[in-house]
Structures are given as C-alpha cells and as structure tokens.
Short mmCIF file of C-alpha atoms in Angstrom, two decimals:
data_model
loop_
_atom_site.label_atom_id
_atom_site.label_comp_id
_atom_site.label_asym_id
_atom_site.label_seq_id
_atom_site.Cartn_x
_atom_site.Cartn_y
_atom_site.Cartn_z
CA MET A 1 18.27 -38.91 -1.66
CA SER A 2 19.39 -38.50 -5.28
CA GLY A 3 16.95 -37.34 -7.67
CA GLU A 4 16.80 -36.16 -11.50
CA GLU A 5 18.67 -33.45 -13.45
CA ARG A 6 16.92 -30.74 -15.35
CA THR A 7 18.18 -28.03 -17.45
CA TYR A 8 16.53 -24.72 -18.27
CA ASP A 9 17.46 -21.43 -19.78
CA VAL A 10 16.82 -19.69 -16.45
CA VAL A 11 16.57 -20.94 -12.90
CA VAL A 12 14.83 -18.54 -10.51
CA LEU A 13 15.35 -18.95 -6.87
CA GLY A 14 12.25 -17.54 -5.06
CA ALA A 15 8.66 -17.52 -6.34
CA GLY A 16 7.59 -14.26 -4.75
CA SER A 17 6.47 -11.24 -6.86
CA THR A 18 9.82 -10.47 -8.03
CA GLY A 19 10.67 -14.08 -9.08
CA GLU A 20 7.40 -14.55 -10.71
CA ASN A 21 8.07 -11.42 -12.80
CA VAL A 22 11.56 -12.36 -13.81
CA ALA A 23 10.25 -15.91 -14.98
CA ASP A 24 7.38 -14.35 -16.80
CA VAL A 25 9.46 -11.70 -18.65
CA VAL A 26 12.08 -14.47 -19.62
CA VAL A 27 9.45 -16.92 -20.74
CA ARG A 28 7.53 -14.19 -22.88
CA GLY A 29 11.21 -13.55 -24.26
CA GLY A 30 11.20 -17.11 -25.63
CA LEU A 31 13.47 -18.67 -22.91
CA SER A 32 12.44 -21.51 -20.83
CA ALA A 33 12.35 -20.96 -16.83
CA VAL A 34 11.80 -22.75 -13.56
CA LEU A 35 10.82 -21.13 -10.14
CA VAL A 36 12.33 -22.72 -6.91
CA GLU A 37 10.17 -21.92 -3.80
CA PRO A 38 10.13 -23.73 -0.40
CA GLU A 39 7.21 -21.67 0.92
CA LEU A 40 4.02 -20.03 -0.56
CA VAL A 41 4.07 -18.80 -4.37
CA GLY A 42 3.39 -15.29 -4.36
CA GLY A 43 5.80 -14.45 -1.45
CA GLU A 44 5.95 -11.90 1.25
CA CYS A 45 3.73 -9.18 -0.43
CA SER A 46 0.71 -11.64 -1.03
CA TYR A 47 0.53 -13.21 2.34
CA TRP A 48 2.44 -11.33 5.00
CA ALA A 49 3.24 -7.60 3.84
CA CYS A 50 1.53 -5.33 1.27
CA MET A 51 -1.89 -7.19 0.80
CA PRO A 52 -2.75 -8.18 4.45
CA SER A 53 -1.40 -5.01 5.96
CA LYS A 54 -3.38 -2.50 3.66
CA THR A 55 -6.62 -4.70 4.20
CA LEU A 56 -6.04 -4.36 7.88
CA LEU A 57 -5.66 -0.61 7.46
CA ARG A 58 -8.46 0.23 4.87
CA GLY A 59 -11.37 -0.05 7.17
CA THR A 60 -9.70 2.41 9.68
CA GLU A 61 -9.09 4.90 6.70
CA VAL A 62 -12.64 4.68 5.22
CA LEU A 63 -14.11 5.49 8.91
CA ALA A 64 -11.73 8.34 9.15
CA GLU A 65 -12.77 9.82 5.83
CA ALA A 66 -16.57 9.35 6.70
CA ARG A 67 -16.00 11.04 10.12
CA ALA A 68 -14.44 13.92 8.45
CA VAL A 69 -17.57 14.92 6.52
CA ALA A 70 -20.27 16.64 8.17
CA GLY A 71 -23.58 14.68 7.25
CA ALA A 72 -21.57 11.37 6.51
CA ALA A 73 -20.20 11.49 9.92
CA GLU A 74 -23.64 11.40 11.61
CA ALA A 75 -24.18 7.99 9.80
CA VAL A 76 -21.32 6.40 11.52
CA THR A 77 -22.92 5.18 14.63
CA GLY A 78 -20.93 2.06 15.50
CA GLU A 79 -17.22 1.00 15.76
CA GLN A 80 -15.25 -1.17 13.29
CA ASP A 81 -16.27 -4.85 13.31
CA VAL A 82 -12.70 -6.36 14.03
CA ALA A 83 -13.58 -9.87 13.04
CA ALA A 84 -14.96 -8.92 9.75
CA THR A 85 -11.90 -6.83 9.15
CA LEU A 86 -9.76 -9.84 9.78
CA ALA A 87 -11.80 -12.10 7.78
CA ARG A 88 -11.45 -9.56 4.86
CA ARG A 89 -7.70 -9.54 5.36
CA ASP A 90 -7.83 -13.42 5.25
CA SER A 91 -9.80 -13.27 2.07
CA PHE A 92 -7.11 -11.25 0.38
CA THR A 93 -4.33 -13.66 1.44
CA SER A 94 -6.60 -16.52 -0.14
CA HIS A 95 -6.30 -17.89 3.51
CA TRP A 96 -2.57 -18.45 2.82
CA ASP A 97 -3.30 -20.86 0.16
CA ASP A 98 -1.10 -20.19 -2.99
CA SER A 99 -3.12 -22.52 -5.33
CA GLY A 100 -4.24 -19.70 -7.48
CA GLN A 101 -0.79 -18.22 -7.83
CA VAL A 102 0.23 -21.65 -8.76
CA GLU A 103 -2.21 -21.94 -11.56
CA TRP A 104 -1.03 -18.68 -12.84
CA VAL A 105 2.53 -19.79 -13.00
CA HIS A 106 1.61 -23.07 -14.93
CA GLY A 107 -0.61 -21.02 -17.23
CA ALA A 108 2.32 -18.64 -17.98
CA GLY A 109 4.38 -21.46 -19.18
CA ILE A 110 6.66 -21.52 -16.23
CA ASP A 111 7.80 -24.58 -14.46
CA LEU A 112 7.62 -24.74 -10.36
CA LEU A 113 9.79 -26.70 -8.19
CA ARG A 114 8.84 -26.95 -4.48
CA GLY A 115 11.89 -27.13 -2.23
CA THR A 116 14.98 -25.37 -0.88
CA GLY A 117 17.41 -24.18 -3.67
CA ARG A 118 20.99 -23.73 -3.16
CA LEU A 119 23.78 -22.63 -5.51
CA ASP A 120 26.15 -25.35 -6.20
CA GLY A 121 28.81 -23.82 -8.39
CA GLU A 122 28.52 -22.13 -11.91
CA ARG A 123 25.03 -22.02 -13.25
CA THR A 124 24.04 -24.94 -11.02
CA VAL A 125 21.18 -25.17 -8.32
CA VAL A 126 20.37 -28.06 -6.20
CA VAL A 127 16.85 -28.19 -4.88
CA THR A 128 15.92 -30.31 -1.86
CA ALA A 129 12.29 -31.21 -1.40
CA GLU A 130 10.52 -31.77 1.91
CA ASP A 131 11.11 -35.54 1.54
CA GLY A 132 14.78 -35.13 0.95
CA THR A 133 14.61 -35.66 -2.83
CA ARG A 134 17.26 -33.75 -4.69
CA THR A 135 16.99 -32.17 -8.06
CA ARG A 136 19.98 -30.80 -9.71
CA LEU A 137 19.08 -27.73 -12.19
CA THR A 138 21.55 -26.49 -14.63
CA ALA A 139 20.95 -23.04 -16.22
CA ARG A 140 22.00 -22.39 -19.71
CA HIS A 141 21.86 -18.74 -19.41
CA ALA A 142 21.24 -17.25 -15.94
CA VAL A 143 20.44 -17.93 -12.28
CA ALA A 144 18.27 -15.13 -10.65
CA VAL A 145 18.43 -15.13 -7.01
CA CYS A 146 15.03 -13.40 -5.75
CA THR A 147 15.00 -14.96 -2.31
CA GLY A 148 14.08 -11.44 -0.66
CA SER A 149 14.79 -10.33 2.74
CA ALA A 150 13.61 -11.24 6.29
CA ALA A 151 12.93 -9.11 9.38
CA ALA A 152 16.11 -8.25 11.19
CA VAL A 153 16.39 -8.76 14.93
CA PRO A 154 18.48 -6.22 16.75
CA PRO A 155 21.20 -7.46 19.28
CA VAL A 156 19.06 -6.50 22.28
CA GLU A 157 19.77 -8.75 25.24
CA GLY A 158 16.91 -11.26 25.53
CA LEU A 159 15.00 -10.14 22.53
CA ALA A 160 15.62 -13.23 20.59
CA ASP A 161 13.98 -15.22 23.47
CA VAL A 162 10.61 -13.52 23.98
CA SER A 163 8.87 -14.95 20.85
CA ALA A 164 8.65 -11.48 19.42
CA TRP A 165 6.27 -10.67 16.55
CA GLY A 166 7.77 -9.91 13.26
CA PRO A 167 6.11 -8.19 10.23
CA ARG A 168 4.59 -11.72 9.43
CA GLU A 169 2.91 -12.15 12.76
CA ALA A 170 1.75 -8.57 12.84
CA THR A 171 -0.14 -8.91 9.62
CA SER A 172 -1.53 -12.36 10.21
CA ALA A 173 -2.50 -12.25 13.78
CA THR A 174 -6.04 -13.61 14.55
CA ALA A 175 -6.84 -11.03 17.35
CA ALA A 176 -5.78 -7.69 18.65
CA PRO A 177 -3.26 -8.03 21.74
CA ALA A 178 -4.42 -5.89 24.56
CA ARG A 179 -1.08 -4.14 24.71
CA LEU A 180 1.24 -4.16 21.67
CA LEU A 181 4.69 -2.78 21.84
CA VAL A 182 6.19 -1.76 18.63
CA LEU A 183 10.13 -1.65 18.45
CA GLY A 184 10.76 0.69 15.44
CA GLY A 185 9.10 3.72 13.86
CA GLY A 186 9.63 2.97 10.07
CA TYR A 187 7.16 2.08 7.37
CA VAL A 188 6.06 -1.21 9.17
CA GLY A 189 6.04 0.14 12.69
CA CYS A 190 3.85 3.26 11.77
CA GLU A 191 1.57 1.28 9.65
CA MET A 192 1.19 -1.55 12.20
CA ALA A 193 0.79 0.75 15.02
CA THR A 194 -2.01 2.59 13.12
CA ALA A 195 -3.73 -0.77 12.24
CA TRP A 196 -3.59 -2.50 15.58
CA GLN A 197 -4.48 0.70 17.74
CA ALA A 198 -7.55 1.05 15.75
CA LEU A 199 -8.45 -2.76 16.15
CA GLY A 200 -8.37 -2.48 19.85
CA SER A 201 -4.83 -2.64 21.09
CA GLN A 202 -3.21 -0.12 23.26
CA VAL A 203 -0.08 0.52 21.33
CA THR A 204 3.33 1.87 22.42
CA VAL A 205 6.07 2.83 19.70
CA LEU A 206 9.58 2.81 20.88
CA GLN A 207 11.68 4.69 18.19
CA ARG A 208 15.63 4.86 18.65
CA GLY A 209 15.77 7.87 16.66
CA GLU A 210 14.44 11.33 17.15
CA ARG A 211 11.73 11.19 14.66
CA LEU A 212 9.30 8.60 12.94
CA LEU A 213 9.81 7.45 9.20
CA PRO A 214 13.48 8.74 9.08
CA GLY A 215 13.83 8.18 5.34
CA VAL A 216 11.30 10.88 4.24
CA GLU A 217 10.81 14.59 4.69
CA PRO A 218 10.83 15.57 8.49
CA GLN A 219 7.43 16.95 8.30
CA ALA A 220 5.94 13.61 7.23
CA GLY A 221 7.35 11.95 10.37
CA GLU A 222 6.04 14.76 12.60
CA ALA A 223 2.68 14.57 11.21
CA VAL A 224 2.29 10.78 11.70
CA ALA A 225 3.58 11.12 15.27
CA GLU A 226 1.01 13.63 16.09
CA SER A 227 -1.68 11.66 14.38
CA LEU A 228 -0.71 8.59 16.11
CA ARG A 229 -0.65 10.26 19.70
CA LYS A 230 -4.18 11.59 18.85
CA ALA A 231 -5.47 8.18 18.13
CA GLY A 232 -4.11 7.02 21.68
CA VAL A 233 -0.77 5.30 20.68
CA ASP A 234 2.24 6.16 23.17
CA VAL A 235 4.96 7.43 20.78
CA ARG A 236 8.38 7.37 22.43
CA LEU A 237 11.05 8.89 20.41
CA GLY A 238 14.81 8.79 21.28
CA THR A 239 14.13 5.70 23.25
CA GLU A 240 16.60 2.70 23.04
CA VAL A 241 15.47 -0.64 24.34
CA THR A 242 18.56 -2.51 25.99
CA ALA A 243 16.93 -5.69 27.09
CA ALA A 244 13.84 -7.86 26.66
CA ARG A 245 12.09 -10.69 28.80
CA ARG A 246 8.90 -12.44 29.36
CA ASP A 247 7.07 -11.92 32.59
CA GLY A 248 4.37 -14.57 32.84
CA THR A 249 2.37 -14.14 29.56
CA GLY A 250 3.81 -10.55 28.80
CA VAL A 251 6.74 -8.99 27.36
CA VAL A 252 8.94 -6.41 29.42
CA LEU A 253 11.43 -4.15 27.52
CA THR A 254 14.02 -2.17 29.44
CA THR A 255 14.85 1.39 28.41
CA ALA A 256 16.78 4.18 29.87
CA ASP A 257 13.44 5.67 31.30
CA GLY A 258 12.42 2.28 32.89
CA GLU A 259 10.45 -0.80 31.91
CA VAL A 260 7.62 -0.78 29.34
CA ARG A 261 5.05 -3.81 29.49
CA GLY A 262 3.11 -5.30 26.74
CA ASP A 263 1.34 -8.67 25.71
CA GLU A 264 3.29 -8.67 22.46
CA VAL A 265 6.14 -6.91 20.91
CA LEU A 266 6.46 -6.46 17.21
CA VAL A 267 10.17 -5.88 15.94
CA ALA A 268 10.17 -3.59 12.98
CA VAL A 269 13.75 -2.30 12.66
CA GLY A 270 14.67 -3.20 9.29
CA ARG A 271 15.47 -6.07 7.11
CA SER A 272 18.26 -8.73 6.40
CA ALA A 273 19.12 -10.56 3.16
CA ARG A 274 17.95 -14.13 2.64
CA THR A 275 21.24 -15.29 1.41
CA ALA A 276 22.66 -17.41 4.44
CA ASP A 277 21.22 -20.60 3.00
CA ILE A 278 21.53 -20.31 -0.70
CA GLY A 279 25.01 -21.78 -1.40
CA ALA A 280 26.49 -18.42 -1.70
CA GLY A 281 29.90 -19.53 -0.70
CA THR A 282 30.01 -22.02 -3.69
CA VAL A 283 30.35 -19.04 -6.18
CA GLY A 284 32.49 -17.01 -3.94
CA LEU A 285 29.73 -14.81 -2.33
CA GLU A 286 29.36 -14.20 1.48
CA PRO A 287 26.60 -16.02 2.88
CA GLY A 288 23.96 -13.66 4.64
CA GLU A 289 25.09 -10.74 2.73
CA TYR A 290 23.29 -8.51 0.33
CA LEU A 291 24.11 -9.21 -3.11
CA SER A 292 26.10 -6.52 -4.96
CA VAL A 293 24.77 -5.92 -8.40
CA ASP A 294 25.17 -3.61 -11.32
CA ALA A 295 22.52 -1.48 -13.08
CA THR A 296 21.34 -4.67 -14.91
CA LEU A 297 20.91 -6.44 -11.55
CA GLN A 298 23.82 -8.80 -12.64
CA VAL A 299 25.87 -9.89 -9.47
CA GLU A 300 29.27 -8.09 -9.69
CA GLY A 301 31.83 -10.43 -10.99
CA ILE A 302 29.58 -13.26 -11.93
CA PRO A 303 27.90 -12.85 -15.34
CA TRP A 304 25.53 -15.55 -15.12
CA LEU A 305 24.09 -14.71 -11.75
CA TYR A 306 21.37 -11.84 -10.99
CA GLY A 307 20.26 -10.62 -7.56
CA VAL A 308 16.87 -9.10 -7.90
CA GLY A 309 14.55 -7.30 -5.49
CA ASP A 310 14.97 -7.18 -1.64
CA VAL A 311 18.04 -9.44 -1.91
CA ASN A 312 20.12 -6.66 -3.21
CA GLY A 313 19.26 -4.34 -0.47
CA ARG A 314 18.78 -1.44 -2.97
CA GLN A 315 14.99 -0.53 -2.78
CA GLN A 316 12.89 -2.91 -0.57
CA LEU A 317 9.63 -2.33 -1.90
CA THR A 318 7.26 -4.82 -3.77
CA HIS A 319 6.90 -2.59 -6.76
CA MET A 320 10.55 -1.85 -6.99
CA GLY A 321 11.40 -5.66 -7.12
CA LYS A 322 9.09 -5.90 -9.82
CA TYR A 323 10.55 -3.17 -11.58
CA GLN A 324 14.00 -4.70 -11.11
CA ALA A 325 12.68 -8.07 -12.37
CA ARG A 326 11.36 -6.42 -15.70
CA GLN A 327 14.73 -4.82 -16.13
CA ALA A 328 16.84 -7.94 -15.20
CA GLY A 329 14.47 -10.16 -17.24
CA ALA A 330 15.02 -7.94 -20.40
CA ALA A 331 18.73 -7.90 -19.91
CA ILE A 332 18.74 -11.77 -19.61
CA VAL A 333 16.79 -12.32 -22.70
CA ALA A 334 18.95 -9.87 -24.69
CA ARG A 335 22.24 -11.48 -23.62
CA ALA A 336 20.77 -14.93 -24.31
CA ARG A 337 20.28 -13.73 -28.01
CA GLY A 338 23.60 -12.26 -28.28
CA GLU A 339 22.18 -8.70 -28.36
CA GLN A 340 23.85 -5.58 -27.09
CA VAL A 341 22.60 -4.55 -23.61
CA ASP A 342 22.50 -0.77 -23.34
CA THR A 343 23.63 0.11 -19.60
CA ALA A 344 22.97 3.88 -19.99
CA PRO A 345 20.44 5.43 -17.60
CA TRP A 346 16.89 4.83 -18.48
CA SER A 347 17.62 2.12 -21.07
CA PRO A 348 15.24 -0.88 -21.12
CA PHE A 349 17.71 -2.90 -19.07
CA VAL A 350 18.76 -1.02 -16.20
CA ASP A 351 17.18 0.06 -12.90
CA THR A 352 17.69 3.90 -12.88
CA ALA A 353 14.44 4.41 -10.93
CA ASP A 354 15.99 2.81 -7.94
CA ASP A 355 18.51 5.83 -7.61
CA VAL A 356 16.35 8.74 -8.36
CA ALA A 357 12.74 8.03 -8.83
CA THR A 358 11.54 5.40 -6.21
CA PRO A 359 7.97 5.85 -5.21
CA SER A 360 6.58 4.76 -1.87
CA VAL A 361 3.45 5.30 0.33
CA VAL A 362 3.09 4.92 4.02
CA PHE A 363 -0.63 3.89 4.57
CA THR A 364 -0.79 5.79 8.03
CA ASP A 365 -3.37 8.53 8.78
CA PRO A 366 -2.17 10.79 7.32
CA GLN A 367 -0.76 9.05 4.45
CA VAL A 368 2.75 9.94 3.38
CA ALA A 369 3.57 9.61 -0.48
CA SER A 370 6.85 10.29 -1.84
CA VAL A 371 9.09 9.95 -4.76
CA GLY A 372 12.66 10.84 -5.72
CA ARG A 373 15.05 12.97 -3.54
CA THR A 374 14.17 14.49 -0.39
CA ALA A 375 15.77 17.89 0.46
CA ALA A 376 18.37 16.35 2.53
CA GLN A 377 19.20 13.83 -0.21
CA ALA A 378 19.29 16.75 -2.63
CA GLN A 379 21.64 18.60 -0.49
CA GLU A 380 23.89 15.50 0.16
CA ALA A 381 24.10 15.07 -3.65
CA GLY A 382 25.38 18.56 -4.10
CA LEU A 383 22.39 19.47 -6.41
CA PRO A 384 21.34 23.14 -6.53
CA HIS A 385 17.84 22.98 -5.23
CA ARG A 386 14.93 24.92 -3.80
CA VAL A 387 12.22 23.46 -1.43
CA VAL A 388 8.78 24.57 -2.12
CA GLU A 389 5.85 23.74 0.47
CA TYR A 390 2.02 24.40 0.21
CA PRO A 391 -0.54 23.37 2.80
CA ILE A 392 -2.83 21.02 0.79
CA GLY A 393 -6.01 21.87 3.28
CA SER A 394 -6.22 25.44 1.49
CA ILE A 395 -7.07 23.56 -1.80
CA ALA A 396 -10.64 23.71 -2.73
CA GLY A 397 -10.86 20.02 -3.49
CA ALA A 398 -9.18 19.04 -0.23
CA ALA A 399 -11.83 21.18 1.60
CA VAL A 400 -14.45 19.36 -0.16
CA PHE A 401 -12.93 15.84 0.63
CA ALA A 402 -12.78 16.54 4.28
CA ASP A 403 -13.73 19.00 6.75
CA GLY A 404 -10.60 20.43 8.34
CA TYR A 405 -8.34 18.79 5.90
CA THR A 406 -4.69 19.10 7.13
CA GLY A 407 -1.76 18.25 5.03
CA THR A 408 1.24 19.46 3.24
CA ALA A 409 2.90 19.02 -0.19
CA ILE A 410 6.77 19.49 -0.38
CA ALA A 411 8.52 19.85 -3.85
CA VAL A 412 12.30 19.72 -4.33
CA VAL A 413 13.15 21.48 -7.56
CA ASP A 414 16.48 21.39 -9.34
CA THR A 415 17.13 25.26 -9.76
CA GLU A 416 19.76 24.71 -12.42
CA ARG A 417 17.80 22.43 -14.78
CA GLU A 418 14.31 23.64 -13.67
CA VAL A 419 12.91 20.04 -13.14
CA LEU A 420 11.55 18.28 -10.10
CA LEU A 421 13.95 16.35 -8.09
CA GLY A 422 11.38 14.94 -5.65
CA MET A 423 7.79 15.33 -4.18
CA THR A 424 6.35 14.37 -0.86
CA PHE A 425 2.48 14.55 -0.05
CA VAL A 426 1.46 14.39 3.47
CA GLY A 427 -2.47 14.08 4.02
CA PRO A 428 -5.39 11.99 3.73
CA ALA A 429 -5.90 10.09 0.54
CA VAL A 430 -2.70 11.46 -1.09
CA ALA A 431 -1.52 8.21 -2.40
CA GLU A 432 -3.41 8.80 -5.63
CA LEU A 433 -1.45 11.83 -6.18
CA LEU A 434 1.69 10.22 -6.29
CA HIS A 435 2.03 8.56 -9.88
CA ALA A 436 1.58 12.01 -11.50
CA ALA A 437 4.62 13.31 -9.37
CA THR A 438 6.57 9.93 -10.45
CA ILE A 439 5.96 10.63 -14.28
CA ALA A 440 7.19 14.28 -13.63
CA VAL A 441 10.34 13.16 -11.83
CA VAL A 442 11.09 10.13 -14.24
CA ALA A 443 10.52 12.33 -17.36
CA GLU A 444 12.28 15.28 -15.83
CA VAL A 445 9.48 17.50 -17.10
CA PRO A 446 10.47 21.06 -17.09
CA ILE A 447 8.63 23.48 -14.71
CA ALA A 448 7.86 25.60 -17.79
CA ARG A 449 5.86 22.59 -19.31
CA LEU A 450 4.35 21.54 -16.04
CA TRP A 451 2.66 25.02 -16.16
CA HIS A 452 0.59 23.90 -19.01
CA ALA A 453 -0.65 20.71 -17.10
CA VAL A 454 -3.85 22.28 -15.86
CA PRO A 455 -5.30 20.35 -12.73
CA ALA A 456 -9.26 19.85 -12.80
CA TYR A 457 -11.22 21.91 -10.31
CA PRO A 458 -12.03 21.17 -7.52
CA THR A 459 -9.56 18.24 -7.11
CA ILE A 460 -6.91 17.82 -4.69
CA SER A 461 -4.48 17.78 -7.63
CA GLU A 462 -4.89 21.41 -7.82
CA ILE A 463 -1.90 21.46 -5.42
CA TRP A 464 0.39 21.01 -8.45
CA LEU A 465 -0.79 24.59 -9.47
CA ARG A 466 -0.35 26.21 -6.06
CA LEU A 467 3.31 24.73 -5.88
CA LEU A 468 4.15 25.97 -9.14
CA GLU A 469 2.76 29.43 -8.44
CA THR A 470 4.73 29.45 -5.16
CA TYR A 471 7.87 28.42 -6.94
CA ARG A 472 7.57 31.16 -9.69
CA GLY A 473 6.63 33.77 -7.12
#
C-alpha cells in the first residue's frame, strides 16, 4: 500500500533508550526528528533487560544484606515472596505498556512512527506499518540506526528447535521453572542464575570457558562462581554443549560429560546486530553485520548515516548507548549548522569513553563493578602498569556494613603517568563505589592528587585510601 511522504532533519531507526536520546539531543539542538519503532518505545532496557532484571535481583540482594547483620538477621523469618517480586518487576516494566514513554516522546517535540523502517538509498527510510501502509521518510541531515542487538544463538545441533529462552524470556517469565539450564557465564547468565535460583529454580550454569565473566578481572569470576555454588547453583566450567533436544516437556543438553536435563534453557552466549532487515544493502552495507563507525558514530564511508548503541558492537550497555547517543546527537547538530566537529579524544562529539573508561556492574552476589582497563588489557596494550589489590573486608566501613564482609578491590595504575587505568570492585554493595573510579579514570587524576581525596570514616570508600597506601608502599 502506498502512503505519505515526510521530510525531517533526522530520522532515527529504533526508539529504545539510545534512539530516544539521539532524537532528544537533536531536537533540543533545533532540528526536527522522527523515531521509527516496530515494538515498544523504550526498548530492551525498559522492558526486557536492565529494569526487569535488576528488580528481579533486588529482593535477593536486600535479604542477603539483612542476613549479614547480627540483630537484623533474626528479623528475617520468612522467604522471599516470589509472586510479589514478580509483581514488582511487572510494575517497573509498566506491564509492558509503553504509553508513558510515548507521552514523553511527544512532550519532547519528537514525532513517532510505528512500523518497521528500512533504508532505501541515500537519506531515505521506508516505514511499513502493521496494516501494510508505507511512509517514505527523507532526512535532510542524518539517519541514525539505533536498532540495537538481539540474543545470539550458537550453532548447537537442535538448539534452535527447543524453544529456548533468550534474555527476554528470562526477565519476563511469570513463574520460576523447577530446573533452569543457563548456557553461558557472562553478565546475563550470571545475573539470571542468581535471580532464578533465589526465586525457586534449581539452576545449572554451563560455561564453555574456564571461568565466569571472562571480560573482567579473574578474581571477579572466581568470586561469583563460588557464591553461586554456595547458593546451590551447579556451575560447570569448561563445558561445551554439542546438542539439544526436547524430551517430553523438558530440555536435554548433551555435553562431553553426559546429558544435562532441565525444564527450560536460557541461551546467554552473546549478541548479534539487528541489521539484517534494515535495508543495509541499499547503501552498500552487509545485512546482519555490526555497523563500523568512527569516533563520532558516523558509519564509515557514509557521512549521513550513524550507527549508535548496540548496533555498532562497541560497548553493549544501556548507559554506553545513551552516551554514544549524546555524542552522535551533538555531532549531527554541529554538522547541520555547518560547524567544525572536533574529533580529538574527549571532545563533545566523540565516544572516547568506549575505548578507555567504560563502567559496568554485574548485579550478582557479590556485585562486580569495574571501569577502564583490566590488568590483561593493560598488558595487551603495552602500557607500563602495576596491579594493586586490597581486601575490602578489612575496611571498617565494610565490617559495619556486613558481618564477615568479603570482597576485593583491584586497581591498575599506569606507572609512567601515575594515573589509574582501571578499577574493579568485587563485593556486596560495591556498585555505588564505581562512579568515583569512573571520574578518576576519565579525568586521569594523578595519584598524587587522589591522595588528597580523603574518604569519610567509616565508609567502604576508605578502600581508596588503602589502595593508595599500598601503591605508595
């Protein structure tokens, strides 16, 4: 069916948190913008990732904290109310109703077009609505692809035929399966193993590699594996799944050590770019591949096209997608005005933090909070460095926080410039320590000046002083 034609300064494919931020920045910069979205406005983070997963985990975290304090522990006389936890999760997703986010979009002066958008040559997008109606959009200045990523399915025989859970199913399930198999030991696998074990499932984690959380410091993966096992999770490292099948109502996975059975299997082994159905071929790009972008998030070789957020594969985290959106939006506005765009590191138009200062938190028990380079990454980059570790449990604030507090802080210091390259915290409630570390890494605060940043006593932040003392010797 033919439809109308519209022209905007900027057309944004995908109304998740990244797309929303691109549109907001360019509209506040004086440009017109339209968001194109076939699903829920707000995207993955709001309905199937960050918000539902963290609300599933929060009750478990609170109970663990209470049970770790004598006096408070005695007040915990029951178990977690699973139905109430799921209901709270549902409230944070607005029961998968995006009307509140749609209201925000309209209030921000952004147009919204429901349907599937596909590139159709230079600065052109064709949107097909559910009823088949087509709208042809022309962008005066830029098209921003913010279509994100989808859960990847590994080439395991039969896995595509067993109706496996992806992260979406894991965060939106209405009941705990009796037996949950988790294929993959990364962020999603570890968090969902933590959540569903606490909510009543018997969880088995099957990790192909030799440790959990392979992208962070080894001590973090070891601590999370130990904690999961103490909680009753069967953690199997170095385990490759070679086949999958349904046996009645259950799932059977085949490994070198034999068969593993469960009621559901969560596949959490990575992501793939959502570019297979966006008309990539009409502008000379390979469908299904991540978009290769420069520091301003401009697709290489196509000056009017931007790839922002998960779709470029750089840092697949909600907050980094939003960061990229702010940088790309600023670059789009500046170029539309005919202004010079500074592409030097840390300028207002580039995504330098993607390379050297990406913060992340794994909301397991213990939490893992990290920013910047790990020791292995510093070594690989050929940077002169020293690793400093200190047990967080020996800090007075940590001892007050929880009886028997166990945790580790790991600092990676550039010994030539005397600045932090990276920081990792492993332990209960360490997420709130992270932003101070992020500021120190981004600002490249000299160790000599950090010495004057006095931590309040008794707080867990006193770990900063102990790390500096250890470094100084």
